[in-house]
Amino acid sequence: MTVPRLMMTGVGPDFSRIAFGFWRLLEWDLRGQDLLNLIEALLDRGITTLDHADLYGGYACEAVFGEALALNPGLRSRMEIVTKCGIKYPTPARPTYQQKAYDTSRDHILASVEQSLQNFRTDYLDLLLIHRPDPLMDADEVAAVFNSLYDAGKVRYFGVSNFTPSQFALLQSRLDVPLVTNQIEFSVLHPEPMFDGTLDQLQQRRVAPQAWSPYAGGRIFNGQDAQAQRVRDALAALSAKYNDAAPDHLALAWLLAHPTRVQPVLGTGKLARVDSALKALDITLERDDWFALLEASQGAPVP
Ligand SMILES: NC(=O)c1ccc[n+]([C@@H]2O[C@H](COP(=O)([O-])OP(=O)(O)OC[C@H]3O[C@@H](n4cnc5c(N)ncnc54)[C@H](OP(=O)(O)O)[C@@H]3O)[C@@H](O)[C@H]2O)c1
């Protein structure tokens, strides 16, 4: 199965319909050639959009990825590297960060991008996201630094993560180019972006969202809370109708059905689970079944 492509906006970028995230990379204990094998396997399946952040793994994951990529630098042109900046998280790797804080100042964004380029051993990022909304964000300052990074050829596209619609609109109002995504938490266990204006805004602007934790961080499979159990029961009830589809197929198909053209960011470290998830691409949920899953998530009939 080759994953189809997805234009994030009318002017690009051209990403894969399903992305893969490296937040949990250090948990997988994959380094060097073993990690490169995973990366190559993803690319061979057409999963080319690879999601990172400066702070993943205590600011270590980008460099672990870069070390693996250095074993076969030719792979760089086959992938889109997404990374994020703007969170200062106190950790031994960053002794100057004493207080958890957000920082979208020019100096911080520039320094973060330089560090990410060095970590990945590349000279450009495909997409840079502001990781979380910064209450002290000066939209003019961010727009200016985005322009200078673009002009220098260091970053090709820009976006945001976890922004409210008004925060997104504020930053967009100062930019000449479209923000190409808002990476948000969205899953059948976290349907809120459909009801708080987040997805309305993205659909209005024809911008594809990226969905982080598409399986609610695994809670869909093993959560003991009532919501997770209800959704599991509802997924099981639909299985036979969809060719004995497993819960991961149906939960992802539920996300893919949204008209904003959601790009789920998978977080498993197991290739077999990636392959399983891809079966969702062949499933078109009937509308009634989509609503049955929403109802199970919300624990109440659709009003
Ligand atoms: N922008 C943000 O603020 C933000 C926040 C969080 C995450 N992210 C991005 O989103 C990516 C995905 O997030 P996530 O890791 O929470 O995604 P997720 O896919 O919802 O959760 C991954 C977890 O679920 C487990 N899992 C996956 N498939 C499974 C299956 N079929 N059966 C049982 N367990 C399964 C995985 O365990 P195994 O590894 O054992 O399979 C892993 O522990 C991250 O890597 C990161 O790139 C962004």
mmCIF file of C-alpha atoms in Angstrom, residues 18 49 55 62 125 130 149 154 157 166 180 207 221 223-224 231 237 245 261 266 272 274 278:
data_model
loop_
_atom_site.group_PDB
_atom_site.id
_atom_site.type_symbol
_atom_site.label_atom_id
_atom_site.label_comp_id
_atom_site.label_asym_id
_atom_site.label_seq_id
_atom_site.Cartn_x
_atom_site.Cartn_y
_atom_site.Cartn_z
ATOM 1 C CA ILE A 18 -0.588 10.117 6.924
ATOM 2 C CA THR A 49 5.962 13.666 6.455
ATOM 3 C CA LEU A 55 12.166 19.513 22.777
ATOM 4 C CA GLU A 62 16.216 15.583 16.517
ATOM 5 C CA LEU A 125 13.244 22.476 7.226
ATOM 6 C CA ILE A 130 5.118 27.392 16.666
ATOM 7 C CA LEU A 149 13.966 32.292 7.482
ATOM 8 C CA LYS A 154 16.131 27.677 5.806
ATOM 9 C CA TYR A 157 6.610 26.537 5.038
ATOM 10 C CA SER A 166 -8.254 33.758 17.007
ATOM 11 C CA VAL A 180 -0.152 25.652 6.197
ATOM 12 C CA VAL A 207 -5.922 24.464 5.404
ATOM 13 C CA PHE A 221 -6.793 0.569 23.049
ATOM 14 C CA GLY A 223 -7.893 3.256 28.542
ATOM 15 C CA GLN A 224 -9.918 2.092 31.545
ATOM 16 C CA VAL A 231 -15.669 3.873 22.171
ATOM 17 C CA ALA A 237 -19.746 -3.373 17.130
ATOM 18 C CA ALA A 245 -11.783 -4.064 10.740
ATOM 19 C CA ARG A 261 -8.589 16.475 5.139
ATOM 20 C CA LEU A 266 1.012 8.318 14.008
ATOM 21 C CA ALA A 272 3.451 -3.610 12.075
ATOM 22 C CA VAL A 274 1.878 1.463 11.069
ATOM 23 C CA LEU A 278 -2.817 2.202 6.824
#
